[in-house]
Amino acid sequence: MNFVKSSLKYSQVTLTVLLMVFAVGVHSLLTMPRREDPKITIRTGLVLAYFPGANSAQVEDQVTKKLEQYLFQFEEVKKSKTFSTTRDGAVVINVELEDKVKDPDVFWSKLRHELLVAKTLALPEGVRGPIVNSDFGDTEALVIGIESDQASYNELKDYLQKVEDQLRTLPAVSKIKRIGEQKEQIVITSNSEKLAQYGIKFTQVMNVLKSQNAISPTGNVKTGTAEVPLYANGGYSTESQIASQIIGTSKTGDVIRLGDVARITRQYQDPTSTTTVNGHRALMLAVEMHEGNNIVSFGKDVDAQLEAVQKLLPSTVKLTTIVNQPHLVDENVGHFIREFFLAIVSVVIVVILLLPFRIAAVAAMAIPMTVAVTFALLHAFGIELHQVSLAALIVVLGMVVDDAIVIADNYVELLDEGLDRWTAAWRSASDLVVPVFAATITIIASFMPMVILSGSVGEFIFALPITVAIALSASFIVAMILTPLLCYTFIKKGLHDPSEANKKKRTSLLDRMQNGYNAAIDWCMRHSGVTILGSLLTIALAGLLFTTIRQKFFPAAERNQFVVELWMPTGTKLDKTRAAISKIENVVKKDQRVTSYATFAGTSAPRFYYNFSPEVPVTNYAQILINTTDIASTQAMAEELTRQVDALVPEGRPQVKLMQQGTVTKAPVEVRIVGDDLPTLKQIGVQVDSVLRNTPGSAWCVPILWKIITG
């Protein structure tokens, strides 16, 4: 039996099924996972190794080159984008994988195994690592700062633990990382004269401390009914216990304690990096969310936990959310949804204005059902709600109403031909199944080439053609099943009812447009030469305008965030880097458009945006992450700072960077110079730097002397 006839014959079943699908669609819209941008696989990781005591040349020769040999055994490694940085005592290799690698975690696991073999067979004694950091590509959902100038780092650490414990109660919380912690150490200070006075040797003190503070098994006590383990209580927990440690006896038999010959103090280690929030001493938590959860709901749950834990903290300690991805997603996706429903209303209004009311009403009623079916299918196929999928829905919205209009128009024409309503209803769809289906497939096919795009670009844009295909397929199904039923129910007669033939017909807007179109066609046919020439000139004009349009595949991200990066000369101490970045920080904190900011010296912010690439910790690098009141303020302030930062820190290379969409890049143009002779490389690098700086449109250029990996 014809499926259109069946849907009309069993109208109660048809309506019940459609209403159930409509309910599923509404539920999907409210509960489906949301994110700002499509998920992109980050194919970047780090390989780190430490060789204490070795200079950079020794590290390169004995560690870096051997690690390279193992790395380039794998076809997954993209050699053109993999580079290493070798310095005294350490090497960091930035490894990038080929676009064909779909699951990088499998490769990182394999690489860890191979590097264990390399450490055993090829690396010298004393090398720590190599370590594979595959979390380098993880994007944080929230970065929360706990700030206070009155609390010490140790106290902030305790408060941070409370926040972390509170957040771990949430099922959606994945990884939590700490940022900015400063390690404590016990420093024992003495001099050789004082030790000699008491007849104590330095090695003697070291051996006593090591043996006393060691944790080792001490045996068990067995009874007839139980076996009880013994534990030694010799470990140190306070400075006074260390000072009271007996290290020997004098010639007169007096006991000598460590406090008699040395000064014991607790202090922080020399920092390798520091973090501040809004200019105050701070530690941070970077929080990730498990995939598949609604990030907006996740953000609300986190906010509730933070409110609860804030009540447990002193008034001098403040929690500040530096990166709030759930809030950004809520705003951006909410903005897209508002635009989407505004587009639906606009289409409905246009249809009602241009078509006879009965046809327009039927076509308009099909739009909500089509949209609901689309959301239900998107959720079923695992397509998340983000700017690309919503943009695809906005693009295709004008097309999804076409099928319903064609079916309704055909129904009215069949009524005008004298068919009864039942026959006209099922034939309105059955007669047009092939042409409507062919048109739907043609439009879908025009978007399908986007599916074959590879790499990060392909992953970013993948949801667009799939969403278009789902929306148009839903439109076809609704037009074939629901529209005939609506026509049969609400349209009782055709447009040319014989009983109204003698009545004066009111000229509608559609009639006026049709008359104008007919007149234009007549004129073009009478002046065919002018029409053809005008068409060719239009093509030429379009080509000319195309050459003047700025071309960019991905636009800048619309976020109220940006960063200021600072590179000081290689080898700059952390204190000097902090002093330099504070000059820019002083300008930032005075700006009324800034809502919050975080400063990182010696390190960078974690990956808070998929396109943001953190830097490897070095003492000559610093960064400020700035949040502003709105997107317009971000762009204006970024432009102002771009003109100021060079004068503020002339001894360094500052750069103001807005967030970008698309593939992860350090800069729009990257030049790599490969060779074995370092002085020649430096000379060529200076020449390339000069060319880039003198190129029109070049805003910023930083030469970085990497040790290049060659295959």
XYZ file of C-alpha atoms in Angstrom, residues 43-650:
608
model
C 47.388 15.536 17.866
C 50.165 17.201 19.830
C 52.150 15.865 22.751
C 55.422 16.416 24.564
C 58.375 14.139 25.213
C 60.517 15.390 28.090
C 63.823 14.114 29.424
C 66.205 15.495 32.045
C 69.953 14.965 32.269
C 71.180 16.850 35.379
C 74.710 18.158 35.077
C 74.910 17.943 31.285
C 75.267 21.020 29.091
C 73.049 21.571 26.061
C 75.568 20.034 23.625
C 75.869 16.890 25.739
C 72.082 16.631 26.121
C 71.626 16.970 22.370
C 74.275 14.408 21.489
C 73.462 11.787 24.142
C 69.716 12.220 24.622
C 67.967 14.306 21.957
C 69.356 12.548 18.900
C 68.674 9.110 20.325
C 65.097 10.029 21.186
C 64.655 11.365 17.649
C 65.761 8.047 16.211
C 63.025 6.260 18.124
C 60.392 8.899 17.343
C 60.856 8.764 13.600
C 60.392 5.003 13.495
C 56.665 5.749 13.673
C 54.789 6.689 10.532
C 52.234 8.506 12.700
C 54.744 11.271 13.547
C 54.520 14.360 11.323
C 58.186 15.218 10.782
C 57.547 18.675 9.321
C 55.845 19.834 12.528
C 57.903 17.967 15.150
C 60.735 19.892 16.770
C 62.892 19.742 19.870
C 64.256 22.313 22.281
C 67.507 21.350 23.951
C 68.942 23.296 26.868
C 71.276 22.622 29.757
C 70.080 19.508 31.573
C 66.840 19.021 29.645
C 65.190 18.413 26.294
C 61.585 19.006 25.291
C 60.315 17.492 22.037
C 57.043 18.790 20.619
C 55.564 15.835 18.749
C 52.773 16.353 16.241
C 50.957 13.447 14.628
C 49.653 13.014 11.105
C 46.053 13.979 10.363
C 45.214 10.341 9.611
C 45.702 9.412 13.294
C 42.154 9.147 14.635
C 42.945 7.971 18.169
C 46.161 9.598 19.444
C 45.898 7.850 22.830
C 46.739 4.537 21.166
C 49.892 6.038 19.675
C 50.974 7.715 22.920
C 50.662 4.373 24.708
C 52.802 2.718 22.046
C 55.347 5.535 22.238
C 55.671 5.182 26.023
C 56.548 1.511 25.593
C 59.201 2.271 22.959
C 60.761 5.018 25.061
C 61.076 2.625 28.001
C 63.107 0.414 25.681
C 65.142 3.432 24.588
C 65.942 4.370 28.175
C 67.229 0.873 28.898
C 69.240 0.371 25.714
C 70.293 3.779 24.416
C 70.204 6.527 27.037
C 73.081 7.152 29.465
C 72.902 6.659 33.213
C 71.433 9.572 35.132
C 68.758 10.473 32.575
C 65.353 11.057 34.156
C 62.564 10.093 31.823
C 61.767 10.233 28.992
C 58.214 11.227 29.914
C 55.355 11.407 27.393
C 52.884 14.168 28.229
C 49.783 13.233 26.235
C 47.547 15.519 28.333
C 49.030 18.487 26.483
C 45.933 18.647 24.254
C 43.287 18.449 26.995
C 40.983 21.473 27.071
C 39.901 22.754 30.462
C 36.251 23.500 31.179
C 37.046 25.838 34.071
C 40.117 27.446 35.576
C 39.437 28.548 39.151
C 41.823 30.796 41.067
C 42.049 31.051 44.838
C 43.664 34.401 45.678
C 44.857 36.133 48.831
C 47.784 38.339 49.744
C 47.380 37.540 53.451
C 47.587 33.746 53.140
C 50.856 31.913 52.516
C 51.268 29.441 49.657
C 50.997 26.612 52.157
C 47.689 27.956 53.462
C 46.415 28.515 49.932
C 47.300 24.902 49.186
C 45.132 23.730 52.087
C 42.227 25.901 50.908
C 42.718 24.610 47.379
C 42.444 21.058 48.680
C 39.027 21.880 50.135
C 37.853 23.207 46.779
C 39.208 20.156 44.980
C 37.547 17.745 47.420
C 34.231 19.559 46.950
C 34.444 19.436 43.143
C 35.365 15.752 43.033
C 31.917 14.914 44.380
C 30.473 15.850 40.966
C 30.142 12.820 38.640
C 30.854 14.902 35.521
C 34.241 16.112 36.797
C 37.149 14.457 34.984
C 40.735 15.578 35.604
C 41.670 18.298 38.087
C 45.117 19.875 37.824
C 46.831 22.273 40.187
C 48.666 25.308 38.861
C 51.135 27.561 40.662
C 52.022 25.394 43.667
C 55.275 26.330 45.404
C 57.178 23.491 47.073
C 58.556 23.847 50.587
C 61.958 22.681 51.748
C 63.851 22.428 55.028
C 67.189 24.237 54.837
C 69.968 23.293 57.257
C 72.719 25.916 57.399
C 76.083 25.540 59.112
C 79.756 26.155 58.491
C 82.826 23.964 58.562
C 84.391 25.827 61.502
C 81.450 25.125 63.806
C 81.298 21.473 62.761
C 85.050 21.130 63.373
C 84.643 22.727 66.791
C 82.337 19.879 67.828
C 84.283 17.264 65.920
C 81.364 16.562 63.551
C 81.769 15.790 59.860
C 79.225 16.876 57.257
C 78.886 13.326 55.884
C 78.112 12.138 59.410
C 75.169 14.577 59.637
C 73.864 13.506 56.234
C 73.975 9.814 57.103
C 72.148 10.343 60.398
C 69.377 12.368 58.764
C 68.927 9.857 55.950
C 68.731 6.874 58.245
C 66.447 8.559 60.761
C 63.958 9.905 58.230
C 63.749 6.714 56.181
C 60.530 4.712 56.043
C 61.131 0.973 55.908
C 59.451 -2.196 57.197
C 60.287 -2.935 60.838
C 58.730 -6.380 61.242
C 55.701 -7.894 62.983
C 54.790 -9.165 66.438
C 53.120 -12.561 66.286
C 50.872 -13.860 69.031
C 48.738 -16.909 69.293
C 45.725 -15.116 67.878
C 47.037 -12.151 65.856
C 49.925 -10.680 63.918
C 50.557 -6.972 64.605
C 52.850 -4.868 62.367
C 55.452 -2.588 63.948
C 56.022 0.969 62.752
C 58.993 3.211 63.532
C 58.257 6.784 64.596
C 61.558 8.285 63.564
C 60.260 10.453 60.726
C 60.520 14.227 61.025
C 57.398 16.396 60.896
C 58.637 19.705 62.359
C 61.805 21.779 62.366
C 62.185 21.318 66.151
C 62.346 17.549 65.729
C 65.161 17.969 63.222
C 66.957 20.394 65.538
C 66.649 17.868 68.388
C 68.227 15.078 66.352
C 71.341 13.668 68.063
C 74.256 13.628 65.632
C 77.090 12.682 67.996
C 78.855 13.316 71.293
C 81.603 15.674 72.274
C 84.954 14.682 73.767
C 83.507 15.358 77.189
C 80.573 13.009 76.540
C 77.959 15.702 76.034
C 75.230 14.940 73.502
C 75.441 17.058 70.337
C 72.189 17.862 68.614
C 71.823 19.234 65.114
C 70.423 22.502 66.456
C 73.714 23.075 68.313
C 75.754 23.256 65.120
C 73.259 24.378 62.457
C 70.299 26.625 61.812
C 67.132 24.900 60.580
C 64.558 26.920 58.601
C 61.524 26.087 56.491
C 61.264 28.046 53.259
C 59.960 27.798 49.712
C 62.176 26.543 46.945
C 63.337 29.034 44.357
C 60.286 29.253 42.084
C 60.456 28.145 38.464
C 57.084 29.781 37.778
C 54.526 31.948 39.560
C 50.846 32.755 39.112
C 48.719 35.662 40.292
C 45.029 36.468 39.922
C 43.990 40.124 39.694
C 47.450 41.037 40.951
C 47.184 38.895 44.106
C 49.104 35.773 45.159
C 47.141 32.781 43.905
C 46.947 29.095 43.129
C 44.650 27.637 40.489
C 42.636 24.551 39.667
C 42.061 23.481 36.059
C 38.915 21.350 35.829
C 37.962 19.103 32.914
C 34.571 17.567 32.183
C 33.813 14.032 31.053
C 32.760 13.854 27.405
C 29.050 13.554 26.651
C 27.813 15.788 29.471
C 25.936 19.049 29.097
C 28.598 21.626 29.887
C 26.028 24.288 30.797
C 24.489 22.050 33.479
C 28.010 21.100 34.561
C 28.855 24.772 35.079
C 25.792 25.301 37.267
C 26.747 22.307 39.417
C 30.296 23.641 39.815
C 29.007 27.117 40.752
C 26.850 25.579 43.471
C 29.849 23.703 44.890
C 32.015 26.830 44.815
C 29.366 28.802 46.679
C 29.286 26.111 49.354
C 33.054 25.953 49.775
C 33.456 29.763 49.793
C 31.558 29.794 53.103
C 34.266 27.567 54.587
C 37.114 29.909 53.617
C 38.337 33.029 55.444
C 37.020 36.383 54.261
C 40.499 37.294 53.001
C 40.491 34.369 50.562
C 38.550 34.775 47.330
C 37.564 32.288 44.635
C 37.705 33.687 41.095
C 36.727 31.771 37.975
C 39.288 32.811 35.378
C 38.040 30.554 32.584
C 34.336 29.725 32.588
C 33.653 27.617 29.527
C 30.087 26.685 30.635
C 29.137 30.367 30.845
C 30.627 31.091 27.417
C 28.865 28.089 25.879
C 25.577 29.117 27.488
C 25.890 32.630 26.070
C 27.107 31.637 22.597
C 24.822 28.637 22.078
C 21.939 30.598 23.563
C 22.692 33.402 21.108
C 22.696 30.936 18.204
C 19.445 29.356 19.388
C 17.808 32.784 19.611
C 18.978 33.538 16.076
C 17.725 30.140 14.948
C 14.217 30.640 16.324
C 14.215 34.223 15.019
C 14.993 32.737 11.606
C 12.062 30.322 12.017
C 9.716 33.211 12.830
C 11.066 35.196 9.863
C 10.473 32.294 7.474
C 6.949 31.816 8.789
C 6.170 35.533 8.372
C 7.552 35.598 4.821
C 5.578 32.486 3.878
C 2.346 33.961 5.283
C 2.908 37.287 3.507
C 3.704 35.809 0.106
C 1.432 32.748 -0.085
C -2.316 32.311 0.290
C -3.054 32.005 3.975
C -4.218 28.381 3.945
C -1.127 27.162 2.099
C 1.116 29.342 4.251
C -0.440 28.003 7.461
C 0.112 24.396 6.412
C 3.735 25.099 5.416
C 4.379 27.021 8.633
C 3.016 24.200 10.796
C 5.471 21.801 9.173
C 8.501 23.861 10.305
C 8.333 23.115 14.077
C 7.842 19.413 13.372
C 10.789 19.369 10.966
C 12.991 21.147 13.494
C 11.949 18.745 16.276
C 12.671 15.693 14.114
C 16.037 17.221 13.214
C 17.058 17.707 16.854
C 15.937 14.179 17.697
C 18.062 12.734 14.875
C 21.055 14.947 15.731
C 20.952 13.647 19.291
C 20.591 10.053 18.067
C 23.605 10.409 15.746
C 25.732 11.995 18.482
C 25.922 15.464 16.907
C 26.385 17.991 19.713
C 24.829 21.425 19.861
C 27.514 23.956 18.940
C 27.999 26.885 16.637
C 28.636 24.787 13.505
C 25.572 22.538 13.851
C 23.362 25.528 14.708
C 24.803 27.553 11.825
C 23.976 24.644 9.511
C 20.376 24.684 10.750
C 20.130 28.422 10.093
C 21.571 27.976 6.578
C 19.172 25.157 5.704
C 16.065 26.617 7.351
C 14.823 28.275 4.175
C 15.138 24.968 2.340
C 13.265 22.779 4.819
C 10.019 24.677 4.215
C 10.200 24.224 0.424
C 9.013 20.602 0.452
C 5.892 21.435 2.465
C 5.080 24.393 0.172
C 5.421 22.241 -2.950
C 3.147 19.512 -1.532
C 0.533 22.016 -0.339
C 0.579 23.843 -3.674
C 0.140 20.581 -5.565
C -2.794 19.666 -3.304
C -4.547 22.946 -4.129
C -3.965 22.463 -7.865
C -5.451 18.959 -7.699
C -8.512 20.377 -5.961
C -8.830 22.951 -8.747
C -8.764 20.077 -11.260
C -11.877 18.665 -9.587
C -10.417 15.846 -7.499
C -11.933 15.114 -4.119
C -10.003 16.065 -0.984
C -8.947 12.490 -0.111
C -7.515 11.747 -3.541
C -5.897 15.166 -3.790
C -4.276 14.679 -0.364
C -2.541 11.377 -1.092
C -1.689 12.277 -4.680
C -0.222 15.661 -3.648
C 2.698 13.789 -2.087
C 2.743 10.556 -4.132
C 2.956 12.355 -7.475
C 5.982 14.359 -6.315
C 7.963 11.750 -4.376
C 10.610 11.341 -7.085
C 11.215 15.038 -7.918
C 11.152 16.167 -4.280
C 13.464 13.295 -3.256
C 15.824 14.080 -6.146
C 15.945 17.757 -5.171
C 16.656 16.815 -1.538
C 19.483 14.456 -2.517
C 20.941 17.092 -4.874
C 21.126 19.723 -2.138
C 22.604 17.215 0.328
C 25.196 16.160 -2.260
C 26.298 19.779 -2.703
C 27.373 19.855 0.968
C 28.885 16.373 1.121
C 32.374 17.277 -0.223
C 33.001 18.897 3.166
C 32.969 15.414 4.687
C 36.203 14.478 2.899
C 38.173 17.353 4.455
C 40.920 15.897 6.641
C 42.642 16.924 9.812
C 41.407 19.516 12.274
C 39.591 21.479 9.563
C 37.607 18.392 8.602
C 36.728 17.638 12.223
C 35.634 21.232 12.794
C 33.367 21.406 9.740
C 32.139 17.786 9.765
C 28.913 18.569 11.640
C 27.768 21.078 9.001
C 27.086 18.701 6.064
C 25.738 16.020 8.404
C 23.325 18.489 10.017
C 22.203 19.723 6.599
C 21.605 16.148 5.454
C 19.616 15.309 8.580
C 17.525 18.494 8.390
C 16.662 18.030 4.700
C 15.865 14.356 5.229
C 13.558 15.294 8.109
C 11.923 17.900 5.872
C 11.284 15.264 3.198
C 9.758 12.824 5.700
C 7.502 15.481 7.238
C 6.423 16.730 3.805
C 5.481 13.202 2.699
C 3.603 12.225 5.878
C 2.404 15.271 7.819
C 1.753 17.838 5.082
C -0.893 15.776 3.184
C -2.693 15.201 6.489
C -2.613 18.923 7.288
C -3.832 19.773 3.787
C -6.715 17.321 4.032
C -7.675 18.709 7.461
C -7.386 22.470 6.920
C -7.722 23.165 3.171
C -11.282 22.475 2.046
C -11.208 24.012 -1.446
C -8.824 25.161 -4.138
C -7.778 28.658 -5.075
C -10.026 28.754 -8.129
C -13.364 27.730 -6.674
C -16.024 27.790 -9.513
C -18.590 29.213 -7.063
C -16.447 32.331 -6.696
C -15.715 32.797 -10.391
C -18.024 35.815 -10.765
C -16.784 37.519 -7.590
C -14.205 40.285 -7.864
C -10.818 38.901 -6.802
C -8.610 41.009 -4.535
C -5.081 41.417 -5.869
C -2.590 39.981 -3.361
C 1.077 40.800 -2.807
C 1.985 37.505 -4.444
C -0.073 38.451 -7.504
C 1.755 41.761 -7.759
C 5.116 40.032 -7.498
C 4.056 37.509 -10.138
C 2.962 40.279 -12.466
C 6.250 42.102 -11.988
C 8.215 38.922 -12.644
C 6.201 38.244 -15.829
C 6.905 41.762 -17.061
C 10.638 41.367 -16.365
C 10.761 38.060 -18.237
C 8.999 39.610 -21.224
C 11.487 42.489 -21.330
C 14.506 40.148 -21.069
C 13.197 37.984 -23.916
C 12.700 41.037 -26.134
C 16.220 42.318 -25.327
C 18.117 39.036 -25.220
C 21.487 40.583 -26.162
C 21.406 43.071 -23.312
C 20.321 40.316 -20.904
C 23.213 38.019 -21.859
C 25.746 40.870 -21.759
C 24.486 41.949 -18.324
C 24.836 38.397 -17.050
C 28.443 38.164 -18.280
C 29.287 41.549 -16.757
C 27.871 40.358 -13.450
C 30.225 37.363 -13.510
C 33.208 39.595 -14.322
C 32.257 42.029 -11.552
C 31.953 39.162 -9.083
C 35.454 37.956 -10.024
C 36.848 41.470 -9.598
C 35.242 41.890 -6.189
C 36.546 38.481 -5.126
C 40.141 39.700 -5.501
C 39.506 42.582 -3.078
C 37.808 40.540 -0.353
C 39.986 39.497 2.584
C 40.188 35.718 2.554
C 40.156 33.731 5.779
C 38.802 30.214 6.149
C 38.024 30.571 9.861
C 37.037 33.851 11.534
C 38.345 34.994 14.893
C 36.564 33.441 17.863
C 33.905 35.638 19.446
C 35.121 35.523 23.047
C 35.543 38.157 25.721
C 39.046 36.821 26.364
C 42.491 37.445 24.974
C 46.092 36.950 26.058
C 49.244 39.015 26.152
C 52.422 36.980 25.724
C 55.951 38.127 26.526
C 59.200 36.543 25.398
C 62.346 37.861 27.057
C 65.857 37.056 25.800
C 66.867 33.431 26.311
C 68.335 32.852 29.757
C 66.472 35.718 31.436
C 65.861 35.049 35.134
C 62.326 34.618 36.378
C 62.475 37.735 38.576
C 63.325 39.912 35.604
C 60.579 38.313 33.507
C 58.074 38.974 36.305
C 59.191 42.587 36.549
C 58.743 43.033 32.793
C 55.253 41.480 32.619
C 54.169 43.560 35.632
C 54.553 46.713 33.498
C 51.855 45.422 31.164
C 49.856 44.124 34.119
C 49.745 47.623 35.633
C 48.089 48.934 32.475
C 45.605 46.059 32.352
C 44.389 46.349 35.955
C 43.559 50.052 35.539
C 41.252 49.419 32.577
C 37.558 49.485 33.540
C 36.711 46.999 30.776
C 38.672 44.222 32.523
C 36.608 41.944 34.753
C 39.476 39.664 35.822
C 42.947 38.638 34.739
C 45.558 36.032 35.602
C 49.306 36.422 35.172
C 51.626 33.483 34.530
C 55.397 33.963 34.765
C 57.689 31.136 33.729
C 54.746 29.173 32.350
C 51.501 29.713 30.457
C 47.823 29.194 31.082
C 46.513 25.664 30.500
C 44.678 24.928 27.253
C 41.430 26.761 28.021
C 40.404 26.940 24.331
C 40.885 24.203 21.759
C 42.928 26.516 19.514
C 45.116 27.851 22.316
C 48.481 26.120 22.534
C 50.288 26.378 25.907
C 54.009 27.063 25.964
C 56.620 24.854 27.579
C 57.671 26.293 30.978
C 60.750 28.524 30.630
C 61.918 31.399 32.815
C 61.993 33.929 29.951
C 58.275 33.590 29.134
C 55.224 35.213 30.721
C 51.562 35.593 29.860
C 48.461 37.506 30.981
C 45.008 35.990 30.404
C 42.471 38.830 30.338
C 38.668 38.678 30.646
C 36.655 41.712 29.569
C 33.047 42.843 29.814
C 32.101 41.916 26.245
C 33.418 40.947 22.811
C 33.584 44.537 21.527
C 35.679 45.568 24.539
C 38.021 42.627 23.909
C 38.740 43.680 20.344
C 39.109 47.368 21.205
C 41.384 46.721 24.171
C 43.499 44.240 22.218
C 44.076 46.862 19.517
C 45.016 49.483 22.117
C 47.449 47.180 23.900
C 49.025 46.145 20.604
C 50.081 49.775 20.125
C 51.405 50.094 23.695
C 53.188 46.886 24.674
C 56.351 47.383 22.612
C 57.041 50.667 24.379
C 56.244 49.174 27.791
C 58.746 46.308 27.446
C 61.347 47.337 24.843
